[in-house]
XYZ file of N, CA and C in Angstrom:
651
model
N 0.573 -1.203 -0.259
C -0.154 0.039 0.044
C 0.663 1.160 0.065
N 2.098 1.036 0.415
C 2.887 2.515 0.535
C 4.103 1.693 0.124
N 5.203 2.734 -0.236
C 6.689 2.542 -0.721
C 7.192 3.273 0.705
N 7.958 2.871 1.235
C 8.859 3.434 2.453
C 10.145 3.307 2.428
N 10.611 4.464 2.940
C 12.326 4.633 3.301
C 12.432 5.710 4.409
N 13.489 5.345 4.977
C 14.097 6.353 6.236
C 15.589 6.488 6.260
N 16.054 7.253 6.865
C 17.287 7.499 7.157
C 17.317 8.504 8.699
N 18.661 7.889 9.434
C 19.036 8.751 10.452
C 20.228 9.529 10.242
N 20.173 10.769 10.296
C 21.367 11.775 10.223
C 21.870 11.945 11.416
N 23.156 11.476 11.641
C 23.581 11.597 13.010
C 24.423 13.117 13.024
N 24.547 13.768 14.255
C 25.228 14.991 14.442
C 26.808 14.710 14.376
N 27.466 15.775 13.656
C 28.446 16.035 13.445
C 29.661 16.489 14.588
N 28.967 17.302 15.456
C 29.526 17.619 16.620
C 29.647 16.726 17.897
N 28.840 15.568 18.042
C 28.765 14.946 19.264
C 29.109 13.481 18.729
N 29.807 12.734 19.858
C 30.132 11.472 19.658
C 29.108 10.564 20.488
N 28.135 11.285 20.957
C 26.996 10.768 21.782
C 25.659 10.557 20.791
N 25.200 9.188 20.494
C 23.815 9.345 19.804
C 22.695 10.037 20.408
N 21.889 10.721 19.995
C 20.800 11.523 20.502
C 19.275 10.727 20.406
N 18.498 11.351 20.784
C 17.324 10.439 21.151
C 15.882 10.614 20.136
N 16.407 10.900 18.721
C 15.675 10.877 17.722
C 15.232 9.360 17.326
N 14.354 9.462 16.905
C 13.779 8.026 15.776
C 12.831 7.996 15.089
N 12.806 7.007 14.237
C 11.444 6.935 13.124
C 10.951 5.312 13.137
N 10.018 5.101 12.828
C 9.330 3.672 13.099
C 8.026 3.759 11.731
N 7.951 2.571 11.600
C 6.655 2.252 10.604
C 6.725 0.991 10.903
N 5.293 0.294 10.919
C 4.634 -1.174 11.235
C 3.180 -1.249 11.010
N 3.002 -2.274 10.237
C 1.685 -2.792 10.098
C 1.005 -3.305 11.173
N -0.014 -2.395 11.507
C -1.069 -3.141 12.761
C -2.012 -4.298 12.355
N -2.713 -4.452 13.382
C -3.267 -5.566 13.094
C -4.449 -5.798 12.410
N -5.308 -4.389 12.379
C -6.354 -3.907 11.351
C -5.965 -3.837 10.120
N -4.765 -3.762 9.838
C -4.379 -3.787 8.129
C -3.880 -2.462 7.939
N -3.994 -1.215 9.239
C -3.762 0.070 8.615
C -2.132 0.302 9.084
N -1.559 1.545 9.085
C 0.095 1.507 9.119
C 0.232 2.433 10.177
N 1.159 2.214 10.895
C 1.629 3.191 12.046
C 2.932 3.860 11.259
N 3.310 5.471 11.427
C 4.181 5.947 10.629
C 4.577 7.064 12.041
N 5.878 7.192 12.561
C 5.840 7.729 13.345
C 7.444 8.514 13.549
N 7.844 9.745 13.818
C 9.296 10.239 14.112
C 9.289 11.116 15.104
N 10.443 10.957 16.054
C 10.346 11.988 17.247
C 11.726 12.187 17.848
N 11.605 12.976 18.919
C 13.064 13.634 19.166
C 12.770 13.614 20.830
N 13.565 12.787 21.505
C 13.719 13.366 23.228
C 14.994 13.968 23.485
N 15.055 14.886 24.264
C 16.127 15.785 24.460
C 17.034 15.043 25.261
N 18.407 15.635 24.978
C 19.627 15.167 25.649
C 20.525 14.199 24.320
N 21.341 13.463 25.165
C 22.161 12.899 24.268
C 22.550 11.636 25.198
N 23.164 10.828 24.573
C 23.809 9.752 25.737
C 22.819 8.566 25.878
N 23.072 7.705 26.931
C 22.345 6.679 27.460
C 20.842 7.085 28.034
N 20.953 8.210 28.532
C 19.513 8.707 29.168
C 18.407 8.817 28.300
N 18.971 9.636 26.966
C 18.329 9.749 25.736
C 17.722 8.761 25.180
N 18.880 7.838 25.017
C 18.348 6.516 24.024
C 17.697 5.888 24.957
N 17.701 5.288 26.194
C 16.810 4.817 26.858
C 15.219 5.179 27.135
N 15.337 6.592 27.309
C 13.885 6.996 27.121
C 13.121 6.973 25.856
N 14.154 7.175 24.806
C 13.321 6.966 23.270
C 12.923 5.668 23.609
N 13.804 4.567 23.559
C 13.137 3.137 23.437
C 12.098 2.838 24.152
N 11.707 3.636 25.460
C 10.782 3.570 26.389
C 9.579 4.165 25.541
N 9.539 5.240 25.238
C 8.571 6.133 24.408
C 7.887 5.192 23.464
N 9.014 4.564 22.626
C 8.844 4.277 21.243
C 7.909 2.749 21.433
N 8.338 1.962 22.447
C 7.630 0.732 23.023
C 6.303 0.771 23.326
N 6.184 1.846 24.179
C 4.981 2.173 24.449
C 4.027 2.660 23.342
N 4.498 3.626 22.693
C 4.049 4.041 21.324
C 3.178 2.752 20.693
N 4.367 1.935 20.343
C 4.071 0.657 19.422
C 2.808 -0.156 19.964
N 3.136 -0.327 21.480
C 2.092 -1.416 21.980
C 0.566 -0.804 21.973
N 0.722 0.701 22.150
C -0.911 1.522 22.388
C -1.438 1.427 20.819
N -0.687 1.373 19.914
C -1.149 1.663 18.530
C -1.404 0.237 18.080
N -0.892 -0.979 18.477
C -1.259 -2.349 18.286
C -2.690 -2.577 18.941
N -2.823 -1.994 20.142
C -4.277 -1.974 21.114
C -5.064 -1.166 20.517
N -4.939 -0.429 19.460
C -6.048 0.182 18.666
C -6.131 1.581 18.971
N -5.355 2.297 19.795
C -5.582 3.610 20.270
C -5.345 4.731 18.847
N -6.151 5.499 18.674
C -5.788 6.380 17.492
C -5.055 7.543 18.122
N -4.176 8.045 17.161
C -2.825 9.088 17.513
C -3.207 10.442 18.638
N -4.315 10.804 18.277
C -4.655 11.844 19.272
C -4.509 11.468 20.803
N -5.542 10.737 21.185
C -5.360 9.846 22.573
C -4.030 8.920 23.023
N -3.365 8.615 22.069
C -1.951 7.840 22.270
C -1.003 8.937 22.688
N -1.195 9.995 22.209
C -0.406 11.017 22.478
C -0.321 11.567 23.999
N -1.763 11.728 24.488
C -2.038 12.050 25.578
C -1.425 11.268 26.842
N -1.454 9.855 26.483
C -0.820 8.890 27.268
C 0.515 8.712 27.296
N 1.117 8.840 25.876
C 2.605 9.288 25.815
C 3.231 10.249 26.960
N 2.423 11.368 27.066
C 2.794 12.444 27.670
C 2.570 12.160 29.129
N 1.707 11.639 29.768
C 1.829 11.143 31.029
C 2.844 9.917 31.541
N 3.125 9.045 30.248
C 4.113 8.448 30.647
C 5.402 9.089 30.900
N 5.791 10.176 30.245
C 6.947 10.817 30.216
C 7.050 11.778 31.312
N 5.625 12.404 31.767
C 5.540 13.410 32.971
C 5.855 12.662 34.018
N 5.581 11.035 34.260
C 5.557 10.703 35.779
C 6.767 9.609 35.430
N 7.930 9.878 34.418
C 8.791 8.925 34.363
C 10.060 9.220 35.598
N 10.879 8.235 36.037
C 11.902 9.006 36.922
C 12.855 9.743 36.409
N 13.280 9.969 35.377
C 14.003 10.581 34.749
C 13.304 11.476 33.961
N 12.803 12.799 34.369
C 11.844 13.805 33.293
C 12.531 14.400 31.963
N 12.037 14.299 30.971
C 12.226 14.884 30.170
C 11.455 15.785 29.067
N 11.876 16.042 28.101
C 10.826 16.725 26.981
C 10.978 15.881 25.441
N 10.120 15.872 25.082
C 9.896 15.160 23.886
C 8.928 15.826 22.773
N 9.329 15.711 21.497
C 8.355 16.032 20.404
C 8.236 14.820 19.596
N 7.053 14.529 19.134
C 6.364 13.595 18.425
C 5.420 13.722 17.396
N 5.353 12.956 16.673
C 4.406 12.920 15.343
C 4.075 11.162 15.199
N 2.862 11.164 15.285
C 2.081 9.883 14.946
C 1.145 9.636 13.886
N 1.297 8.998 12.996
C 0.215 8.714 11.702
C -0.406 7.440 11.873
N -1.550 7.347 11.589
C -2.033 5.923 11.243
C -2.706 6.138 9.958
N -2.096 5.384 9.108
C -2.808 5.453 7.538
C -3.399 4.099 7.354
N -4.860 4.168 6.850
C -5.992 3.267 6.549
C -5.640 3.209 4.926
N -5.201 2.178 4.461
C -5.183 1.832 2.937
C -6.514 1.654 2.299
N -7.362 1.073 2.833
C -9.103 0.878 2.251
C -9.550 2.347 1.684
N -9.168 3.172 2.664
C -9.767 4.298 2.375
C -9.049 5.511 1.962
N -7.408 5.250 1.905
C -6.216 6.182 1.862
C -6.216 7.450 2.757
N -7.077 7.059 4.261
C -6.967 8.387 5.173
C -5.973 8.066 6.240
N -5.430 9.407 6.140
C -4.304 9.398 7.360
C -4.852 10.303 8.636
N -4.801 9.976 9.552
C -5.395 10.210 10.607
C -3.720 10.631 11.539
N -3.468 11.798 12.034
C -2.218 12.057 12.546
C -2.575 13.057 13.789
N -1.553 13.061 14.788
C -1.266 13.855 15.924
C 0.058 14.350 16.190
N 0.300 15.130 16.756
C 1.712 15.869 17.134
C 1.912 16.303 18.410
N 2.757 16.373 18.985
C 3.280 17.172 20.189
C 4.688 17.685 19.829
N 4.273 19.057 19.866
C 5.601 20.373 19.501
C 6.146 19.860 18.611
N 5.749 19.240 17.455
C 6.479 18.507 16.598
C 6.230 19.324 14.884
N 7.476 19.315 14.087
C 6.811 19.813 12.465
C 5.825 18.948 12.028
N 4.990 19.461 11.355
C 3.879 18.947 10.589
C 4.420 18.098 9.206
N 3.674 16.890 9.076
C 3.724 15.988 8.034
C 3.779 17.164 6.794
N 4.815 17.076 5.715
C 4.876 17.453 4.507
C 4.086 16.682 3.429
N 3.130 17.431 2.551
C 2.477 16.336 1.784
C 2.870 16.883 0.148
N 3.007 15.905 -0.552
C 3.716 16.549 -1.844
C 2.998 15.603 -3.132
N 2.346 16.369 -3.754
C 1.362 16.191 -4.884
C 1.395 17.226 -6.082
N 1.686 16.172 -7.295
C 1.540 16.502 -8.535
C 2.412 18.154 -8.681
N 4.116 17.484 -8.030
C 5.138 18.489 -8.195
C 4.994 19.883 -7.299
N 4.168 19.534 -6.382
C 3.979 20.610 -5.507
C 3.845 20.309 -3.925
N 4.336 20.855 -3.135
C 4.257 20.414 -1.940
C 3.658 21.279 -0.720
N 3.111 20.983 0.573
C 2.507 21.719 1.428
C 2.776 21.014 2.768
N 2.539 21.679 3.718
C 2.773 21.235 5.513
C 1.035 20.856 5.712
N 0.892 20.064 6.263
C -0.528 19.971 6.643
C -0.711 20.674 7.881
N -1.949 20.983 8.460
C -2.456 21.801 9.355
C -2.420 21.303 10.468
N -1.651 21.808 11.502
C -1.324 20.899 12.534
C -2.484 21.076 13.922
N -2.937 19.653 14.218
C -3.957 20.101 15.433
C -3.330 20.485 16.789
N -3.480 20.504 17.748
C -3.335 21.071 19.066
C -2.381 20.045 19.413
N -1.165 20.645 20.230
C -0.372 19.562 20.929
C 0.973 20.103 21.513
N 0.963 19.977 22.687
C 2.210 20.285 23.373
C 3.588 19.659 23.377
N 4.588 19.480 23.731
C 5.662 19.104 23.916
C 5.202 18.066 24.732
N 5.588 16.867 24.600
C 5.826 15.407 25.683
C 6.274 15.661 26.921
N 5.843 15.613 28.126
C 6.183 15.867 29.441
C 6.327 17.538 29.583
N 6.031 18.370 29.154
C 5.632 19.711 29.368
C 4.608 19.793 30.411
N 3.568 19.467 30.409
C 2.429 19.529 31.546
C 1.580 18.435 31.648
N 1.139 18.023 32.915
C 0.429 16.985 32.907
C -1.205 17.265 32.458
N -1.744 15.924 32.045
C -3.057 16.002 31.649
C -3.144 17.016 30.220
N -2.415 17.145 29.455
C -2.298 17.801 28.153
C -3.376 16.958 27.322
N -4.223 17.905 26.232
C -4.729 17.334 25.524
C -4.358 17.218 23.914
N -4.535 15.927 23.407
C -3.754 16.506 21.877
C -4.997 16.199 20.863
N -4.835 16.996 19.988
C -5.903 17.071 18.843
C -5.290 16.074 17.752
N -6.379 15.790 16.772
C -6.174 14.564 15.881
C -6.711 15.276 14.531
N -6.057 15.293 13.485
C -6.401 15.553 12.056
C -6.537 14.646 11.237
N -7.111 14.525 10.011
C -7.432 13.685 9.137
C -7.030 14.196 7.671
N -6.384 13.383 7.023
C -6.094 13.870 5.559
C -6.426 12.892 4.393
N -7.152 13.320 3.337
C -7.516 12.360 2.483
C -6.718 12.346 1.629
N -5.561 10.945 1.191
C -4.432 11.049 0.565
C -4.994 10.440 -1.164
N -4.087 10.418 -2.132
C -4.164 9.923 -3.247
C -3.441 9.098 -3.662
N -3.254 8.110 -4.740
C -2.459 7.401 -5.197
C -1.028 8.380 -5.841
N 0.193 8.078 -5.584
C 1.338 8.948 -5.954
C 1.485 10.127 -5.015
N 0.774 10.248 -4.056
C 1.189 11.207 -2.871
C 2.533 10.637 -2.240
N 3.073 11.778 -1.782
C 4.415 11.400 -1.008
C 4.344 12.121 0.153
N 4.651 11.745 1.511
C 4.477 12.022 2.680
C 5.806 11.930 3.453
N 6.256 13.140 3.780
C 7.613 13.620 4.606
C 7.371 13.714 5.923
N 7.952 13.047 6.469
C 7.901 13.251 7.930
C 9.482 13.326 8.459
N 9.646 14.238 9.348
C 10.958 14.498 9.821
C 11.446 15.436 11.117
N 12.191 14.617 11.974
C 12.556 15.715 13.216
C 13.193 16.857 13.029
N 12.940 17.925 14.054
C 13.252 19.289 13.732
C 14.933 19.715 13.990
N 15.486 18.707 14.117
C 16.999 18.664 13.931
C 17.483 18.772 12.782
N 16.532 18.430 11.590
C 17.028 18.496 10.226
C 17.840 19.458 9.765
N 17.333 20.637 9.976
C 18.212 21.962 9.493
C 19.213 22.467 10.807
N 20.182 22.839 10.566
C 21.188 23.245 11.244
C 20.238 24.427 12.192
N 20.595 24.723 13.296
C 20.019 26.081 13.968
C 20.540 27.208 13.480
N 21.629 27.643 12.885
C 22.264 28.714 12.235
C 21.337 29.206 11.346
N 20.963 27.820 10.474
C 20.069 28.469 9.212
C 18.512 28.663 9.305
N 18.329 28.193 10.618
C 16.853 28.306 11.012
C 17.017 30.019 11.761
N 17.977 30.237 12.264
C 17.608 31.553 12.979
C 18.107 32.729 11.731
N 18.846 32.236 10.655
C 19.019 32.981 9.703
C 17.944 33.321 8.529
N 17.012 32.305 8.508
C 16.299 31.944 7.494
C 14.758 32.183 7.885
N 14.628 32.153 9.356
C 13.349 32.248 9.786
C 13.053 31.009 10.366
N 11.892 30.825 10.947
C 11.442 29.637 11.714
C 10.990 28.192 10.696
N 10.578 28.925 9.534
C 10.142 27.784 8.638
C 11.313 27.246 7.694
N 12.208 27.536 7.984
C 13.400 27.509 6.552
C 13.382 25.907 6.523
N 13.169 25.189 7.632
C 13.254 23.672 7.490
C 12.427 23.016 6.291
N 11.265 23.313 6.769
C 10.048 22.966 6.219
C 10.141 23.375 4.323
N 10.514 24.702 4.416
C 10.768 25.505 3.171
C 11.765 24.874 2.061
N 12.597 24.572 3.048
C 13.600 23.928 2.009
C 13.586 22.543 1.420
N 12.644 22.214 2.049
C 12.026 20.655 2.032
C 11.017 20.707 0.824
N 10.357 21.658 1.036
C 8.910 22.024 0.243
C 9.705 22.262 -1.422
N 10.872 23.041 -1.325
C 11.651 23.508 -2.560
C 11.821 22.382 -3.184
N 12.052 20.926 -2.483
C 12.521 19.864 -3.301
C 11.625 19.110 -4.038
N 9.986 19.831 -4.047
C 9.019 19.130 -4.694
C 9.568 18.652 -6.217
N 9.841 19.130 -6.936
C 9.941 18.883 -8.455
C 11.261 17.705 -8.559
N 12.129 17.642 -7.636
C 13.096 16.501 -7.473
C 12.286 15.345 -7.312
N 11.383 15.267 -6.037
C 10.436 14.187 -5.718
C 9.630 13.753 -6.975
N 9.150 14.709 -7.236
C 8.071 14.343 -8.621
C 8.701 13.597 -9.408
N 10.178 13.841 -9.748
C 10.734 13.181 -10.626
C 11.658 11.751 -10.162
N 11.279 11.560 -8.874
C 12.160 10.318 -8.079
C 11.192 8.930 -8.274
N 12.084 8.010 -8.587
C 11.461 6.338 -9.063
C 11.019 5.983 -7.528
N 11.286 6.354 -6.557
C 11.227 5.713 -5.201
C 11.123 6.386 -4.122
N 10.621 6.003 -2.792
C 10.856 6.737 -1.849
C 12.283 7.161 -1.353
N 12.833 5.748 -1.897
C 14.399 5.483 -1.433
C 15.487 6.497 -1.936
N 14.907 7.038 -3.223
C 15.509 7.791 -4.074
C 14.886 9.340 -3.392
N 13.857 9.598 -2.900
C 13.697 10.964 -2.277
C 14.353 11.126 -0.614
N 14.617 9.912 -0.201
C 15.395 10.069 1.103
C 16.629 10.104 0.676
N 17.129 9.491 -0.144
C 18.940 9.997 -0.610
C 18.941 11.274 -0.948
N 17.980 12.111 -1.634
C 18.019 13.530 -2.198
C 18.065 14.242 -0.585
N 16.973 14.064 0.031
C 17.239 14.725 1.454
C 18.559 14.467 2.153
N 19.065 13.316 2.220
C 20.442 13.239 3.049
C 21.506 14.183 2.297
N 21.657 13.913 1.040
C 22.450 14.673 0.163
C 22.473 16.265 0.581
N 21.062 16.517 0.674
C 20.867 18.097 1.009
C 21.333 18.511 2.374
N 20.928 17.481 3.368
C 21.017 18.079 4.706
C 22.042 17.264 5.733
N 22.578 15.977 5.052
C 23.712 15.580 5.656
C 25.091 16.149 5.628
N 25.436 17.197 6.392
C 26.628 18.003 5.872
C 27.460 17.326 7.266
N 29.019 17.339 7.099
C 29.478 16.890 8.567
C 29.425 17.779 9.736
N 29.108 18.934 9.447
C 28.871 20.264 10.544
C 27.506 20.082 10.794
N 26.841 18.928 10.811
C 25.441 18.691 11.620
C 25.401 19.200 12.981
N 24.873 20.125 13.523
C 24.763 20.246 15.155
C 23.695 19.315 16.002
N 22.913 18.588 15.044
C 22.099 17.827 16.205
C 21.661 16.475 15.189
N 21.236 15.480 16.025
C 20.714 14.186 15.217
C 19.444 14.545 14.765
N 19.135 13.978 13.526
C 17.790 14.020 12.837
C 17.298 12.954 12.201
N 16.178 12.967 11.619
C 15.519 11.614 10.926
C 14.556 11.907 10.104
N 14.317 11.127 8.970
C 13.505 11.581 7.991
C 12.826 10.493 7.427
N 11.359 10.243 7.487
C 10.933 9.080 7.105
C 9.701 9.719 5.685
N 9.876 8.873 4.609
C 9.215 9.082 3.453
C 8.312 7.843 3.046
N 6.908 8.082 3.083
C 6.278 7.277 2.311
C 5.555 7.486 1.137
N 5.344 6.765 -0.065
C 4.923 7.241 -1.113
C 3.544 6.141 -1.177
N 2.546 6.922 -1.516
C 1.300 6.226 -1.577
C 0.988 5.393 -2.922
N 0.382 4.099 -2.638
C 0.316 3.394 -3.935
C -1.252 3.767 -4.430
Protein backbone atom coordinates (compact mmCIF):
# COMPACT_ATOMS: atom_id res chain seq x y z
CA UNK A 1 0.00 0.00 0.00
CA UNK A 2 2.98 2.32 0.32
CA UNK A 3 6.64 2.59 -0.58
CA UNK A 4 8.67 3.44 2.54
CA UNK A 5 12.21 4.64 3.19
CA UNK A 6 13.91 6.34 6.12
CA UNK A 7 17.29 7.66 7.20
CA UNK A 8 19.04 8.73 10.40
CA UNK A 9 21.43 11.69 10.11
CA UNK A 10 23.92 11.77 13.00
CA UNK A 11 25.29 14.92 14.59
CA UNK A 12 28.69 16.01 13.38
CA UNK A 13 29.52 17.72 16.70
CA UNK A 14 28.83 14.98 19.26
CA UNK A 15 30.05 11.41 19.69
CA UNK A 16 26.91 10.62 21.70
CA UNK A 17 23.79 9.40 19.93
CA UNK A 18 20.66 11.47 20.45
CA UNK A 19 17.05 10.61 21.19
CA UNK A 20 15.68 10.88 17.64
CA UNK A 21 13.65 8.01 16.22
CA UNK A 22 11.64 6.91 13.21
CA UNK A 23 9.40 3.86 12.96
CA UNK A 24 6.86 2.19 10.69
CA UNK A 25 4.84 -0.96 11.24
CA UNK A 26 1.70 -2.68 10.02
CA UNK A 27 -1.05 -2.87 12.63
CA UNK A 28 -3.46 -5.80 13.22
CA UNK A 29 -6.37 -4.05 11.48
CA UNK A 30 -4.35 -3.57 8.28
CA UNK A 31 -3.54 0.10 8.86
CA UNK A 32 0.02 1.37 9.13
CA UNK A 33 1.76 3.29 11.90
CA UNK A 34 4.27 5.97 10.88
CA UNK A 35 6.09 7.95 13.55
CA UNK A 36 9.09 10.19 14.15
CA UNK A 37 10.15 11.94 17.33
CA UNK A 38 12.93 13.46 19.37
CA UNK A 39 13.65 13.16 23.09
CA UNK A 40 15.88 15.87 24.58
CA UNK A 41 19.46 15.06 25.48
CA UNK A 42 22.19 12.71 24.30
CA UNK A 43 23.76 9.50 25.52
CA UNK A 44 22.33 6.59 27.50
CA UNK A 45 19.56 8.57 29.20
CA UNK A 46 18.20 9.86 25.90
CA UNK A 47 18.39 6.52 24.08
CA UNK A 48 16.81 4.55 26.96
CA UNK A 49 14.01 7.12 27.28
CA UNK A 50 13.47 7.01 23.51
CA UNK A 51 13.27 3.21 23.59
CA UNK A 52 10.68 3.39 26.39
CA UNK A 53 8.54 5.89 24.47
CA UNK A 54 8.76 3.99 21.19
CA UNK A 55 7.88 0.70 22.87
CA UNK A 56 4.86 2.28 24.56
CA UNK A 57 3.80 3.96 21.32
CA UNK A 58 3.94 0.68 19.40
CA UNK A 59 2.01 -1.18 22.11
CA UNK A 60 -0.78 1.39 22.28
CA UNK A 61 -1.04 1.56 18.48
CA UNK A 62 -1.34 -2.24 18.27
CA UNK A 63 -4.05 -2.05 20.96
CA UNK A 64 -6.05 0.24 18.67
CA UNK A 65 -5.52 3.70 20.18
CA UNK A 66 -5.87 6.55 17.71
CA UNK A 67 -3.03 9.10 17.42
CA UNK A 68 -4.65 11.85 19.52
CA UNK A 69 -5.42 9.79 22.65
CA UNK A 70 -2.15 7.90 22.17
CA UNK A 71 -0.20 11.15 22.47
CA UNK A 72 -2.01 11.94 25.70
CA UNK A 73 -0.89 8.66 27.27
CA UNK A 74 2.68 9.14 26.03
CA UNK A 75 2.68 12.54 27.71
CA UNK A 76 1.56 11.01 31.01
CA UNK A 77 4.22 8.33 30.71
CA UNK A 78 6.99 10.88 30.21
CA UNK A 79 5.57 13.24 32.85
CA UNK A 80 5.67 10.53 35.53
CA UNK A 81 9.00 9.02 34.46
CA UNK A 82 11.80 8.69 37.01
CA UNK A 83 13.98 10.69 34.61
CA UNK A 84 11.88 13.70 33.52
CA UNK A 85 12.51 14.88 29.98
CA UNK A 86 10.83 16.70 27.13
CA UNK A 87 10.08 15.22 23.75
CA UNK A 88 8.42 16.06 20.45
CA UNK A 89 6.62 13.44 18.43
CA UNK A 90 4.51 12.89 15.34
CA UNK A 91 2.20 9.88 15.08
CA UNK A 92 0.30 8.91 11.91
CA UNK A 93 -2.13 6.07 11.27
CA UNK A 94 -2.77 5.34 7.59
CA UNK A 95 -5.79 3.30 6.48
CA UNK A 96 -5.07 1.85 3.01
CA UNK A 97 -8.67 0.87 2.24
CA UNK A 98 -9.82 4.51 2.35
CA UNK A 99 -6.39 6.17 1.92
CA UNK A 100 -7.13 8.26 5.03
CA UNK A 101 -4.31 9.54 7.20
CA UNK A 102 -5.09 10.27 10.85
CA UNK A 103 -2.37 12.05 12.78
CA UNK A 104 -1.43 13.94 15.92
CA UNK A 105 1.63 15.86 17.03
CA UNK A 106 3.33 16.95 20.23
CA UNK A 107 5.34 20.11 19.59
CA UNK A 108 6.58 18.63 16.34
CA UNK A 109 6.87 19.79 12.70
CA UNK A 110 3.82 18.79 10.65
CA UNK A 111 4.00 16.18 7.88
CA UNK A 112 4.70 17.56 4.42
CA UNK A 113 2.46 16.38 1.59
CA UNK A 114 3.74 16.44 -1.99
CA UNK A 115 1.31 16.05 -4.89
CA UNK A 116 1.65 16.81 -8.62
CA UNK A 117 5.01 18.54 -8.25
CA UNK A 118 4.02 20.81 -5.36
CA UNK A 119 4.20 20.45 -1.59
CA UNK A 120 2.54 21.86 1.52
CA UNK A 121 2.63 21.36 5.26
CA UNK A 122 -0.50 19.81 6.75
CA UNK A 123 -2.38 21.98 9.23
CA UNK A 124 -1.37 20.88 12.71
CA UNK A 125 -3.88 19.93 15.41
CA UNK A 126 -3.24 21.13 18.95
CA UNK A 127 -0.39 19.45 20.84
CA UNK A 128 2.28 20.54 23.33
CA UNK A 129 5.65 18.91 23.93
CA UNK A 130 5.54 15.54 25.67
CA UNK A 131 6.38 15.94 29.35
CA UNK A 132 5.69 19.69 29.38
CA UNK A 133 2.51 19.55 31.45
CA UNK A 134 0.29 16.99 33.15
CA UNK A 135 -3.07 16.12 31.63
CA UNK A 136 -2.41 17.73 28.25
CA UNK A 137 -5.01 17.12 25.53
CA UNK A 138 -3.94 16.36 21.97
CA UNK A 139 -5.97 17.03 18.87
CA UNK A 140 -6.18 14.76 15.85
CA UNK A 141 -6.38 15.66 12.17
CA UNK A 142 -7.35 13.73 9.07
CA UNK A 143 -6.12 14.01 5.49
CA UNK A 144 -7.42 12.25 2.39
CA UNK A 145 -4.48 10.96 0.38
CA UNK A 146 -4.33 9.94 -3.28
CA UNK A 147 -2.25 7.49 -5.32
CA UNK A 148 1.19 8.94 -5.98
CA UNK A 149 1.16 11.25 -2.96
CA UNK A 150 4.43 11.59 -1.09
CA UNK A 151 4.43 12.09 2.68
CA UNK A 152 7.56 13.40 4.43
CA UNK A 153 7.98 13.15 8.21
CA UNK A 154 11.11 14.58 9.86
CA UNK A 155 12.50 15.67 13.21
CA UNK A 156 13.29 19.32 13.83
CA UNK A 157 17.06 18.76 13.98
CA UNK A 158 17.12 18.27 10.22
CA UNK A 159 18.06 21.90 9.57
CA UNK A 160 21.07 23.45 11.37
CA UNK A 161 20.02 25.97 14.02
CA UNK A 162 22.16 28.66 12.38
CA UNK A 163 20.10 28.30 9.19
CA UNK A 164 16.85 28.40 11.14
CA UNK A 165 17.85 31.60 12.92
CA UNK A 166 19.09 33.22 9.73
CA UNK A 167 16.25 32.23 7.45
CA UNK A 168 13.25 32.09 9.79
CA UNK A 169 11.44 29.41 11.77
CA UNK A 170 10.02 27.76 8.65
CA UNK A 171 13.33 27.42 6.82
CA UNK A 172 13.43 23.65 7.35
CA UNK A 173 10.01 23.05 5.86
CA UNK A 174 10.72 25.64 3.18
CA UNK A 175 13.88 23.89 2.01
CA UNK A 176 12.08 20.55 1.91
CA UNK A 177 9.08 21.99 0.05
CA UNK A 178 11.45 23.50 -2.51
CA UNK A 179 12.51 19.93 -3.36
CA UNK A 180 9.04 19.14 -4.76
CA UNK A 181 10.17 19.06 -8.42
CA UNK A 182 12.97 16.64 -7.53
CA UNK A 183 10.60 14.40 -5.59
CA UNK A 184 8.18 14.38 -8.52
CA UNK A 185 10.87 12.91 -10.77
CA UNK A 186 12.07 10.34 -8.22
CA UNK A 187 11.41 6.67 -8.91
CA UNK A 188 11.03 5.58 -5.29
CA UNK A 189 10.84 6.72 -1.67
CA UNK A 190 14.46 5.61 -1.29
CA UNK A 191 15.50 8.02 -4.04
CA UNK A 192 13.72 10.83 -2.19
CA UNK A 193 15.44 9.96 1.09
CA UNK A 194 18.79 9.96 -0.70
CA UNK A 195 18.07 13.47 -1.99
CA UNK A 196 17.22 14.68 1.51
CA UNK A 197 20.38 13.11 2.94
CA UNK A 198 22.48 14.82 0.26
CA UNK A 199 20.79 18.18 0.96
CA UNK A 200 20.98 18.11 4.76
CA UNK A 201 23.64 15.54 5.68
CA UNK A 202 26.68 17.78 6.15
CA UNK A 203 29.64 16.90 8.45
CA UNK A 204 28.95 20.12 10.40
CA UNK A 205 25.48 19.01 11.50
CA UNK A 206 24.68 20.36 15.00
CA UNK A 207 22.04 17.79 15.93
CA UNK A 208 20.79 14.31 15.11
CA UNK A 209 17.79 14.06 12.80
CA UNK A 210 15.52 11.52 11.14
CA UNK A 211 13.47 11.57 7.96
CA UNK A 212 10.76 9.08 6.97
CA UNK A 213 9.18 9.16 3.52
CA UNK A 214 6.12 7.24 2.32
CA UNK A 215 4.81 7.16 -1.24
CA UNK A 216 1.16 6.10 -1.49
CA UNK A 217 0.26 3.36 -3.95
